[in-house]
Amino acid sequence: MKFEVILAGFGGQGILFAGNLLAQAGMEAGLRVTFLPVYGPEMRGGTCNCTVVLSDREIASPVVTRPKALVIMNLPSFEKFVPRLKPRGLAVVNENLVPRERAAGFPGRRFLFLPADDLAEEEGAPGLANMAALGALVAATRVVPPEKVLSGLESLLPEHRRHLLEANRRVFKRGYEFALRNSATASER
Amino acid sequence: MKPVLVKGSEAIALGALEAGCRCYFGYPITPQNEIPELMARELPKRGGVFLQAESELAAVNMLLGAVSTGVRAMTSSSSPGISLMAETFSYLAALELPAVIVNVSRGGPGLGGIEASQGDYFQATRGAGHGDYHFLVLSPASIQEAYELTAKAFELSEKYRQPALILTDALLGQMKEPLIPRRLRVREYPKDWALDGARGRPARVLKSLFLGPGELRARNELLKKKYRAMRREARAEVLYAEGAELAVCAFGSLSRIVKEAVEMARKKGYPVAFVRPVTLFPFPEKPFRELALRGVRFLVVELNCGQMVEDVRLSVCGRTEVESLALPPSDLPAPEDIYRRIRRCLRRR
């Protein structure tokens, strides 16, 4: 088993946190993992992405150009990364910021659109759309057990964000359940 | 022991603490700030000293002062900051002081950029400062190895009374992987040279000015002999040498991408070996010589305009072909790019 995912969006959308959490969950599930963030000017706004690789064998390259999965939180990231998605690969897309019609140009890829911002807002945590998307990815791919993500949150949330632990869990579950109810659709054309 | 998910820079700092590093001096620069961040948090708890200096020049001279008392100490920086330290590097080498220096290198020349680069290979292996000297240079390729090699750098620097440098880059410095922070055995060596107070013993002198007839020559001969003795520390990772026609060579974090490409090629049945120098000085000549004697050709992949390829050519001494795939920053290559080059190399025959 080898699973590669690129997570991308605006700086501030929690892209690096979500990627880091997925890697933490993978490690706690006994997998080999690498987490490669972009860093620098992105920290101050602008596009931001990170690459996570999970495998049951030694991982050579942490750099992946053609991933099996994507988590796309905004339109510029959709345009940049979806063309690189492997055939039959899955893109989890935040439909609050990316129109569904965009998927039409990519035959053979699977898309799971979810209203990540809405789900987070409904849980009273508008900043946590990242967790909704991560929940959807974990449900759609079963790459790590969801409990490992929830327990991973404990080790990863810094002290000053501790009060957000339950909100993170709730939004993650909303995304997870959304994906169980709505399966990914393959692009027609 | 439970693994922890940490960045390469953090693994370096943890390795230094494991080796008993007591003092850190530095000045902030991207992409290595996680090293001082961790040291600032941990050293005071352990009775050590963390000091953010006013400049890299100050930091490296504080390091010189600290290690001359025999205490384990380090500094870290990134390429432009390392250049600023070069004068004192020469003095550290001349005084034979066991300092540990970390370069989480970035693209140059000049201010360059902050992305991964291996443009400092020459600077690291040829000394950077003036005069005839070398650092011992170690280059990790994983987070676990970053931890272990940093601890090893402290041991070897004392064994040979010799500054040691960890050369890594933004890719390994910033990425996270599981680290098993296991206890390491770091050997101690007698410090009969340390300036730790002369009460009850004759005074000691550490100096680098030699004006007497023949003195400087003797000094240089001594260093030369030491660098030759260090050759026994040369290390490399060699994979798939059996039956190989081509060996692909890379160091540090880039070697991870190259390894992936080699594995892709082997899956397709191409007879390709993988060679990764772990020590850059002393350069591990032996595996290169042995492969060359069997007629294996080399492809050297680097994130620069072609530097280590010179050491590979010196090692094989004209016995085989050595090709250079030189990739200056700022984009990282994909494993597929390197795989295609491997295929081209092999089809040409």
Coordinates of C-alpha atoms in Angstrom, one line a residue:
Chain A
M1 CA 0.0 0.0 0.0
K2 CA 1.2 3.4 -0.9
F3 CA -0.9 6.5 -0.8
E4 CA 0.1 10.1 -1.8
V5 CA -2.1 13.1 -1.3
I6 CA -1.5 16.8 -1.9
L7 CA -3.5 19.2 0.2
A8 CA -3.8 22.8 -1.1
G9 CA -5.6 26.1 -0.5
F10 CA -5.1 29.6 0.9
G11 CA -2.5 30.3 3.6
G12 CA -4.6 30.3 6.8
Q13 CA -7.0 27.6 5.8
G14 CA -5.2 25.1 7.9
I15 CA -3.7 23.2 5.0
L16 CA -0.5 22.4 6.8
F17 CA -2.3 21.4 10.0
A18 CA -4.6 19.0 8.1
G19 CA -1.6 17.4 6.3
N20 CA 0.4 17.2 9.5
L21 CA -2.6 15.6 11.3
L22 CA -3.0 13.0 8.5
A23 CA 0.7 12.1 8.8
Q24 CA 0.4 11.9 12.6
A25 CA -2.7 9.6 12.3
G26 CA -0.8 7.4 9.7
M27 CA 2.2 7.1 12.1
E28 CA -0.1 6.2 15.0
A29 CA -1.7 3.6 12.8
G30 CA 1.7 2.0 12.3
L31 CA 2.4 3.3 8.7
R32 CA 5.5 4.9 7.3
V33 CA 4.8 8.5 6.7
T34 CA 6.3 11.7 5.2
F35 CA 4.9 15.2 5.5
L36 CA 6.4 17.8 3.2
P37 CA 5.1 21.4 3.7
V38 CA 5.8 24.3 1.4
Y39 CA 6.9 27.1 3.6
G40 CA 8.0 30.8 3.4
P41 CA 5.9 33.5 1.9
E42 CA 2.8 31.2 1.8
M43 CA 2.7 31.4 5.6
R44 CA 1.6 35.1 5.1
G45 CA -1.3 34.4 2.8
G46 CA -1.3 33.2 -0.8
T47 CA -1.4 29.6 -1.9
C48 CA -0.2 26.9 0.3
N49 CA 0.2 23.2 -0.1
C50 CA 1.7 20.1 1.5
T51 CA 2.3 16.5 0.4
V52 CA 1.7 13.5 2.6
V53 CA 2.8 10.0 1.7
L54 CA 1.6 7.0 3.7
S55 CA 3.0 3.5 3.0
D56 CA 3.5 0.1 4.6
R57 CA 7.0 0.1 3.2
E58 CA 10.0 2.5 3.4
I59 CA 9.1 5.8 1.6
A60 CA 11.9 7.0 -0.7
S61 CA 10.7 10.3 -2.1
P62 CA 8.6 12.7 0.0
V63 CA 8.2 14.7 -3.2
V64 CA 5.2 13.6 -5.4
T65 CA 4.2 15.1 -8.6
R66 CA 1.3 12.8 -9.6
P67 CA -0.7 12.0 -6.4
K68 CA -3.5 9.5 -5.9
A69 CA -5.5 12.0 -4.1
L70 CA -6.0 15.7 -3.6
V71 CA -7.7 17.9 -1.0
I72 CA -8.5 21.2 -2.8
M73 CA -9.7 24.1 -0.7
N74 CA -9.8 27.0 -3.3
L75 CA -9.9 27.6 -7.0
P76 CA -6.2 28.5 -7.7
S77 CA -5.3 25.2 -6.1
F78 CA -7.9 23.3 -8.2
E79 CA -6.3 24.7 -11.4
K80 CA -2.8 24.0 -10.3
F81 CA -3.1 20.5 -9.0
V82 CA -6.1 18.7 -10.6
P83 CA -4.2 18.3 -13.9
R84 CA -1.6 16.4 -12.0
L85 CA -4.0 13.9 -10.3
K86 CA -3.4 10.3 -11.4
P87 CA -6.1 8.7 -13.6
R88 CA -8.9 7.3 -11.3
G89 CA -7.5 9.5 -8.5
L90 CA -9.8 11.2 -6.1
A91 CA -10.1 15.0 -5.5
V92 CA -11.9 16.1 -2.4
V93 CA -13.0 19.7 -3.3
N94 CA -14.4 22.5 -1.2
E95 CA -17.5 23.5 -3.3
N96 CA -17.9 26.7 -1.3
L97 CA -15.0 28.1 -3.2
V98 CA -14.8 25.9 -6.4
P99 CA -17.7 25.6 -8.8
R100 CA -18.7 22.0 -9.5
E101 CA -18.6 22.7 -13.3
R102 CA -14.8 22.9 -13.2
A103 CA -14.6 19.1 -12.8
A104 CA -15.9 18.6 -16.4
G105 CA -12.5 19.2 -17.9
F106 CA -10.9 16.2 -16.2
P107 CA -12.2 12.9 -17.5
G108 CA -11.3 9.8 -15.5
R109 CA -10.8 11.5 -12.2
R110 CA -13.1 11.2 -9.3
F111 CA -14.5 14.2 -7.5
L112 CA -16.1 14.5 -4.1
F113 CA -17.4 18.1 -3.7
L114 CA -18.3 19.1 -0.2
P115 CA -19.4 22.4 1.4
A116 CA -16.4 22.4 3.7
D117 CA -16.9 26.0 4.8
D118 CA -20.7 25.5 5.4
L119 CA -20.1 22.4 7.5
A120 CA -17.5 24.1 9.6
E121 CA -19.8 27.2 10.1
E122 CA -22.7 25.0 11.1
E123 CA -20.6 23.6 13.9
G124 CA -19.8 27.2 15.0
A125 CA -16.2 26.9 13.9
P126 CA -15.9 28.8 10.6
G127 CA -12.1 28.5 10.6
L128 CA -12.1 24.7 10.5
A129 CA -13.2 23.8 7.0
N130 CA -9.9 22.0 6.7
M131 CA -11.2 19.4 9.2
A132 CA -14.3 18.8 7.1
A133 CA -12.3 18.1 4.0
L134 CA -9.9 15.8 5.9
G135 CA -12.9 13.9 7.3
A136 CA -14.2 13.5 3.8
L137 CA -10.8 12.3 2.5
V138 CA -10.5 9.7 5.3
A139 CA -14.0 8.4 4.8
A140 CA -13.6 8.2 1.0
T141 CA -10.2 6.5 1.0
R142 CA -10.1 4.7 4.4
V143 CA -6.4 5.3 4.3
V144 CA -6.3 5.7 8.1
P145 CA -8.9 4.8 10.8
P146 CA -10.8 7.9 11.8
E147 CA -10.1 7.2 15.5
K148 CA -6.4 7.8 14.7
V149 CA -7.1 11.2 13.4
L150 CA -9.2 12.1 16.4
S151 CA -6.5 10.9 18.8
G152 CA -3.8 12.5 16.6
L153 CA -5.5 15.9 17.3
E154 CA -4.6 15.5 20.9
S155 CA -0.9 15.3 20.3
L156 CA -0.9 17.9 17.6
L157 CA -3.0 20.8 18.9
P158 CA -0.8 23.3 20.6
E159 CA -1.6 24.5 24.1
H160 CA -3.1 27.8 23.0
R161 CA -5.5 26.0 20.6
R162 CA -6.6 23.4 23.1
H163 CA -10.0 24.9 23.5
L164 CA -10.7 24.0 19.8
L165 CA -10.2 20.3 20.3
E166 CA -13.9 19.4 20.4
A167 CA -14.8 21.8 17.5
N168 CA -12.1 20.1 15.4
R169 CA -13.5 16.7 16.2
R170 CA -17.1 17.8 15.4
V171 CA -16.2 19.3 12.0
F172 CA -14.1 16.3 11.1
K173 CA -17.0 14.0 11.8
R174 CA -19.3 16.2 9.7
G175 CA -17.0 15.9 6.7
Y176 CA -16.6 12.2 7.4
E177 CA -20.3 11.6 7.5
F178 CA -20.9 13.8 4.4
A179 CA -18.5 11.5 2.4
L180 CA -20.3 8.4 3.6
R181 CA -23.6 9.7 2.3
N182 CA -22.3 11.2 -0.9
S183 CA -19.9 9.0 -2.9
A184 CA -17.4 10.5 -5.3
T185 CA -18.6 11.0 -8.9
A186 CA -16.4 10.4 -11.9
S187 CA -16.1 13.2 -14.4
E188 CA -18.3 12.3 -17.4
R189 CA -16.3 13.9 -20.2
Chain B
M1 CA 10.1 3.2 21.8
K2 CA 7.2 5.3 20.4
P3 CA 8.1 7.4 17.3
V4 CA 7.5 11.1 17.2
L5 CA 6.7 13.1 14.1
V6 CA 9.3 15.8 13.8
K7 CA 11.0 18.1 11.2
G8 CA 14.5 17.5 10.1
S9 CA 15.7 20.6 11.8
E10 CA 14.1 19.5 15.1
A11 CA 15.7 16.0 14.7
I12 CA 19.1 17.8 14.4
A13 CA 18.5 19.7 17.6
L14 CA 17.3 16.6 19.4
G15 CA 20.4 14.7 18.2
A16 CA 22.6 17.5 19.6
L17 CA 20.9 17.4 22.9
E18 CA 21.2 13.6 23.0
A19 CA 25.0 14.0 22.4
G20 CA 25.2 16.3 25.4
C21 CA 25.4 19.6 23.6
R22 CA 25.4 22.3 26.4
C23 CA 25.6 25.5 24.4
Y24 CA 24.0 26.9 21.3
F25 CA 24.8 30.2 19.7
G26 CA 23.1 31.4 16.6
Y27 CA 21.3 34.1 14.6
P28 CA 17.9 33.4 12.9
I29 CA 17.6 32.6 9.3
T30 CA 15.1 30.6 7.2
P31 CA 14.9 27.6 6.7
Q32 CA 16.6 26.5 10.0
N33 CA 14.8 28.4 12.7
E34 CA 13.3 25.3 14.2
I35 CA 16.8 24.4 15.5
P36 CA 17.3 27.6 17.7
E37 CA 13.6 27.4 18.6
L38 CA 14.0 24.0 20.1
M39 CA 17.3 24.8 21.7
A40 CA 15.9 27.9 23.2
R41 CA 13.2 25.8 24.8
E42 CA 15.3 22.8 25.9
L43 CA 18.8 24.0 26.8
P44 CA 17.9 26.2 29.8
K45 CA 16.0 23.3 31.3
R46 CA 19.1 21.2 31.2
G47 CA 21.4 23.8 32.7
G48 CA 22.8 24.7 29.3
V49 CA 23.1 28.0 27.5
F50 CA 21.1 29.3 24.6
L51 CA 22.2 32.6 23.2
Q52 CA 20.8 34.5 20.2
A53 CA 23.8 36.5 19.1
E54 CA 23.7 39.9 17.4
S55 CA 25.1 38.4 14.2
E56 CA 26.5 35.2 12.7
L57 CA 30.0 36.5 13.2
A58 CA 29.3 36.9 16.9
A59 CA 27.6 33.5 17.1
V60 CA 30.5 31.5 15.6
N61 CA 33.1 33.4 17.7
M62 CA 31.1 32.6 20.8
L63 CA 31.1 29.0 19.6
L64 CA 34.9 29.1 19.3
G65 CA 35.2 30.4 22.9
A66 CA 32.8 27.8 24.3
V67 CA 34.4 24.8 22.6
S68 CA 37.9 25.9 23.6
T69 CA 36.9 25.1 27.2
G70 CA 36.1 21.6 26.2
V71 CA 32.3 22.0 26.4
R72 CA 30.1 20.5 23.7
A73 CA 28.6 23.3 21.7
M74 CA 27.1 24.1 18.3
T75 CA 25.8 26.7 15.9
S76 CA 23.5 26.5 13.0
S77 CA 22.6 28.7 10.0
S78 CA 21.7 28.7 6.4
S79 CA 24.0 29.4 3.4
P80 CA 24.4 33.3 3.6
G81 CA 24.9 33.0 7.3
I82 CA 27.4 30.2 6.9
S83 CA 29.4 32.4 4.5
L84 CA 29.6 35.1 7.2
M85 CA 31.1 32.5 9.6
A86 CA 33.8 31.4 7.2
E87 CA 36.7 33.4 8.8
T88 CA 36.2 31.8 12.1
F89 CA 35.8 28.4 10.5
S90 CA 39.4 28.7 9.5
Y91 CA 40.4 29.5 13.1
L92 CA 38.4 26.6 14.4
A93 CA 40.2 24.2 12.0
A94 CA 43.6 25.8 12.8
L95 CA 43.0 25.5 16.6
E96 CA 41.7 21.9 16.1
L97 CA 38.5 22.6 18.0
P98 CA 35.6 20.1 18.1
A99 CA 32.8 22.5 17.1
V100 CA 29.6 21.3 15.4
I101 CA 28.1 23.5 12.7
V102 CA 24.8 22.9 10.9
N103 CA 24.1 24.3 7.4
V104 CA 20.5 23.9 6.4
S105 CA 21.4 25.2 3.0
R106 CA 19.3 27.3 0.6
G107 CA 19.7 28.5 -2.9
G108 CA 22.5 31.0 -3.8
P109 CA 24.7 32.7 -4.8
G110 CA 24.0 35.9 -2.8
L111 CA 20.7 36.0 -1.0
G112 CA 19.4 33.5 -3.6
G113 CA 16.2 32.0 -2.3
I114 CA 14.9 29.9 0.6
E115 CA 14.3 26.7 -1.3
A116 CA 16.3 23.5 -1.1
S117 CA 19.7 23.6 -2.8
Q118 CA 23.0 21.8 -2.7
G119 CA 25.0 24.7 -3.9
D120 CA 27.1 24.7 -0.8
Y121 CA 28.8 21.3 -1.4
F122 CA 32.1 23.0 -2.4
Q123 CA 31.9 25.4 0.5
A124 CA 31.3 22.6 3.0
T125 CA 33.9 20.1 1.7
R126 CA 36.6 22.6 0.7
G127 CA 36.5 24.5 4.0
A128 CA 35.0 27.9 3.1
G129 CA 37.6 29.9 5.0
H130 CA 41.2 30.6 4.1
G131 CA 44.1 28.2 4.4
D132 CA 44.6 24.5 3.9
Y133 CA 41.9 22.8 5.9
H134 CA 38.8 20.7 5.8
F135 CA 35.7 20.2 7.9
L136 CA 34.4 16.7 8.5
V137 CA 31.1 16.8 6.6
L138 CA 28.1 14.6 7.2
S139 CA 24.9 14.7 5.1
P140 CA 21.7 13.0 6.4
A141 CA 19.0 11.7 4.1
S142 CA 16.2 11.0 6.6
I143 CA 14.9 12.4 9.8
Q144 CA 16.2 9.4 11.8
E145 CA 19.6 9.8 10.2
A146 CA 19.6 13.6 10.9
Y147 CA 19.2 12.7 14.6
E148 CA 21.9 10.1 14.6
L149 CA 24.5 11.8 12.4
T150 CA 24.3 15.0 14.5
A151 CA 25.1 13.0 17.6
K152 CA 27.9 11.3 15.6
A153 CA 29.2 14.7 14.6
F154 CA 29.9 15.6 18.2
E155 CA 31.7 12.3 18.8
L156 CA 33.9 12.5 15.6
S157 CA 34.7 16.2 16.2
E158 CA 36.2 15.2 19.6
K159 CA 37.8 12.1 18.3
Y160 CA 39.8 14.0 15.7
R161 CA 39.8 17.4 17.5
Q162 CA 38.2 18.7 14.4
P163 CA 35.2 20.9 13.4
A164 CA 32.3 18.9 12.0
L165 CA 29.6 20.2 9.7
I166 CA 26.1 18.8 9.0
L167 CA 25.2 19.7 5.5
T168 CA 21.5 19.5 4.8
D169 CA 18.9 21.6 3.1
A170 CA 15.4 23.1 3.3
L171 CA 13.8 19.9 2.0
L172 CA 15.0 17.7 4.9
G173 CA 14.9 20.6 7.3
Q174 CA 11.2 21.3 6.8
M175 CA 9.8 17.8 6.1
K176 CA 8.5 15.6 8.9
E177 CA 9.0 11.9 9.4
P178 CA 8.7 9.6 12.4
L179 CA 11.8 9.7 14.6
I180 CA 12.6 7.1 17.2
P181 CA 14.6 9.2 19.7
R182 CA 16.6 6.3 21.0
R183 CA 19.5 6.6 23.4
L184 CA 22.8 6.9 21.5
R185 CA 26.2 6.0 22.7
V186 CA 28.4 9.1 22.2
R187 CA 31.9 8.4 23.1
E188 CA 34.0 10.9 25.0
Y189 CA 37.7 11.6 24.3
P190 CA 40.3 13.1 26.7
K191 CA 40.5 16.9 26.4
D192 CA 44.1 17.5 27.5
W193 CA 44.1 20.6 25.4
A194 CA 41.0 22.4 26.8
L195 CA 41.3 25.8 28.4
D196 CA 39.4 25.0 31.5
G197 CA 41.5 26.8 34.2
A198 CA 45.2 26.1 34.8
R199 CA 45.1 25.9 38.6
G200 CA 47.4 23.0 39.6
R201 CA 48.7 22.3 36.1
P202 CA 50.9 24.0 33.5
A203 CA 49.1 26.6 31.3
R204 CA 47.9 25.5 27.9
V205 CA 47.9 27.6 24.8
L206 CA 45.6 27.4 21.7
K207 CA 47.0 29.5 18.9
S208 CA 47.1 29.7 15.1
L209 CA 50.0 32.1 14.5
F210 CA 53.2 30.3 13.7
L211 CA 56.1 32.5 12.8
G212 CA 59.1 30.4 13.8
P213 CA 61.2 28.6 11.1
G214 CA 59.4 25.5 10.0
E215 CA 56.6 25.8 12.5
L216 CA 53.8 26.5 10.1
R217 CA 54.9 23.7 7.8
A218 CA 54.9 21.3 10.7
R219 CA 51.4 22.5 11.7
N220 CA 50.1 21.9 8.2
E221 CA 51.7 18.5 8.0
L222 CA 49.9 17.6 11.2
L223 CA 46.6 18.6 9.9
K224 CA 47.2 16.8 6.6
K225 CA 48.0 13.6 8.5
K226 CA 44.8 14.0 10.5
Y227 CA 42.7 14.5 7.4
R228 CA 44.2 11.3 6.0
A229 CA 43.4 9.4 9.2
M230 CA 39.8 10.6 9.0
R231 CA 39.4 8.6 5.8
R232 CA 38.4 5.6 7.9
E233 CA 35.2 7.4 8.8
A234 CA 34.1 7.5 5.1
R235 CA 30.6 6.1 4.8
A236 CA 28.2 5.5 1.9
E237 CA 24.9 3.7 1.3
V238 CA 25.2 1.4 -1.7
L239 CA 22.2 -0.5 -3.1
Y240 CA 21.8 -3.0 -6.0
A241 CA 25.5 -3.0 -6.9
E242 CA 25.2 -6.6 -8.1
G243 CA 25.0 -6.8 -11.9
A244 CA 24.6 -3.0 -12.3
E245 CA 25.6 -1.2 -15.5
L246 CA 24.8 2.3 -14.2
A247 CA 25.1 3.7 -10.7
V248 CA 23.1 6.8 -9.8
C249 CA 24.7 8.9 -7.2
A250 CA 23.2 11.6 -5.0
F251 CA 23.5 12.9 -1.5
G252 CA 21.3 14.3 1.2
S253 CA 17.6 14.9 0.8
L254 CA 17.8 14.8 -3.0
S255 CA 18.9 11.2 -2.7
R256 CA 15.4 10.3 -1.6
I257 CA 13.9 11.4 -4.9
V258 CA 16.8 9.7 -6.7
K259 CA 16.2 6.5 -4.8
E260 CA 12.6 6.5 -5.9
A261 CA 13.7 6.9 -9.5
V262 CA 16.2 4.1 -9.2
E263 CA 13.5 1.8 -7.8
M264 CA 11.2 2.8 -10.7
A265 CA 14.0 1.8 -13.1
R266 CA 14.7 -1.5 -11.4
K267 CA 11.0 -2.4 -11.5
K268 CA 11.3 -2.0 -15.3
G269 CA 14.3 -4.3 -15.3
Y270 CA 17.1 -1.7 -15.8
P271 CA 20.4 -2.7 -14.1
V272 CA 20.8 0.4 -11.9
A273 CA 22.6 0.8 -8.6
F274 CA 22.2 3.6 -6.1
V275 CA 25.1 5.2 -4.3
R276 CA 24.7 7.8 -1.6
P277 CA 27.7 9.4 0.2
V278 CA 26.9 9.9 3.8
T279 CA 30.2 11.6 4.6
L280 CA 31.0 14.2 2.0
F281 CA 34.4 14.8 3.6
P282 CA 36.1 12.4 3.8
F283 CA 34.5 11.4 0.4
P284 CA 33.7 7.6 0.3
E285 CA 36.0 6.8 -2.7
K286 CA 36.0 3.1 -2.2
P287 CA 32.6 2.1 -3.5
F288 CA 33.1 4.4 -6.5
R289 CA 36.4 2.9 -7.3
E290 CA 35.1 -0.7 -6.9
L291 CA 32.1 -0.1 -9.2
A292 CA 34.3 1.7 -11.7
L293 CA 36.7 -1.2 -11.9
R294 CA 33.7 -3.4 -12.8
G295 CA 32.9 -1.1 -15.7
V296 CA 29.9 0.5 -14.0
R297 CA 29.1 4.0 -15.3
F298 CA 27.9 6.9 -13.1
L299 CA 25.2 9.4 -13.2
V300 CA 25.6 12.1 -10.5
V301 CA 22.4 14.0 -9.7
E302 CA 22.8 17.2 -7.7
L303 CA 20.7 20.3 -6.9
N304 CA 23.4 22.6 -8.1
C305 CA 25.5 23.2 -11.3
G306 CA 27.6 20.1 -10.7
Q307 CA 29.9 20.0 -7.7
M308 CA 30.0 16.5 -6.2
V309 CA 30.5 15.1 -9.7
E310 CA 34.1 16.4 -9.4
D311 CA 34.7 14.2 -6.3
V312 CA 33.2 11.2 -8.2
R313 CA 35.5 11.8 -11.1
L314 CA 38.5 12.0 -8.8
S315 CA 37.4 8.8 -7.2
V316 CA 37.0 6.8 -10.4
C317 CA 40.2 8.3 -11.9
G318 CA 39.2 8.1 -15.5
R319 CA 38.3 4.4 -15.4
T320 CA 34.7 4.9 -16.3
E321 CA 32.2 7.4 -17.7
V322 CA 30.8 9.9 -15.2
E323 CA 27.7 11.9 -16.3
S324 CA 26.4 14.9 -14.5
L325 CA 22.7 15.7 -14.0
A326 CA 23.0 19.2 -12.5
L327 CA 19.8 20.8 -11.4
P328 CA 20.2 24.3 -10.0
P329 CA 17.4 25.5 -7.7
S330 CA 14.5 26.5 -7.4
D331 CA 12.2 23.6 -8.5
L332 CA 12.7 20.1 -7.1
P333 CA 12.8 17.4 -9.7
A334 CA 10.2 14.7 -9.9
P335 CA 11.3 11.1 -9.5
E336 CA 9.9 10.6 -13.1
D337 CA 12.3 13.2 -14.5
I338 CA 15.3 11.4 -13.1
Y339 CA 13.9 8.0 -14.1
R340 CA 13.7 9.2 -17.8
R341 CA 17.3 10.4 -17.6
I342 CA 18.4 6.9 -16.2
R343 CA 16.6 5.3 -19.1
R344 CA 18.3 7.5 -21.6
C345 CA 21.7 6.8 -20.1
L346 CA 21.2 3.0 -20.4
R347 CA 19.7 3.1 -23.9
R348 CA 22.6 4.9 -25.3
R349 CA 24.7 1.7 -25.0

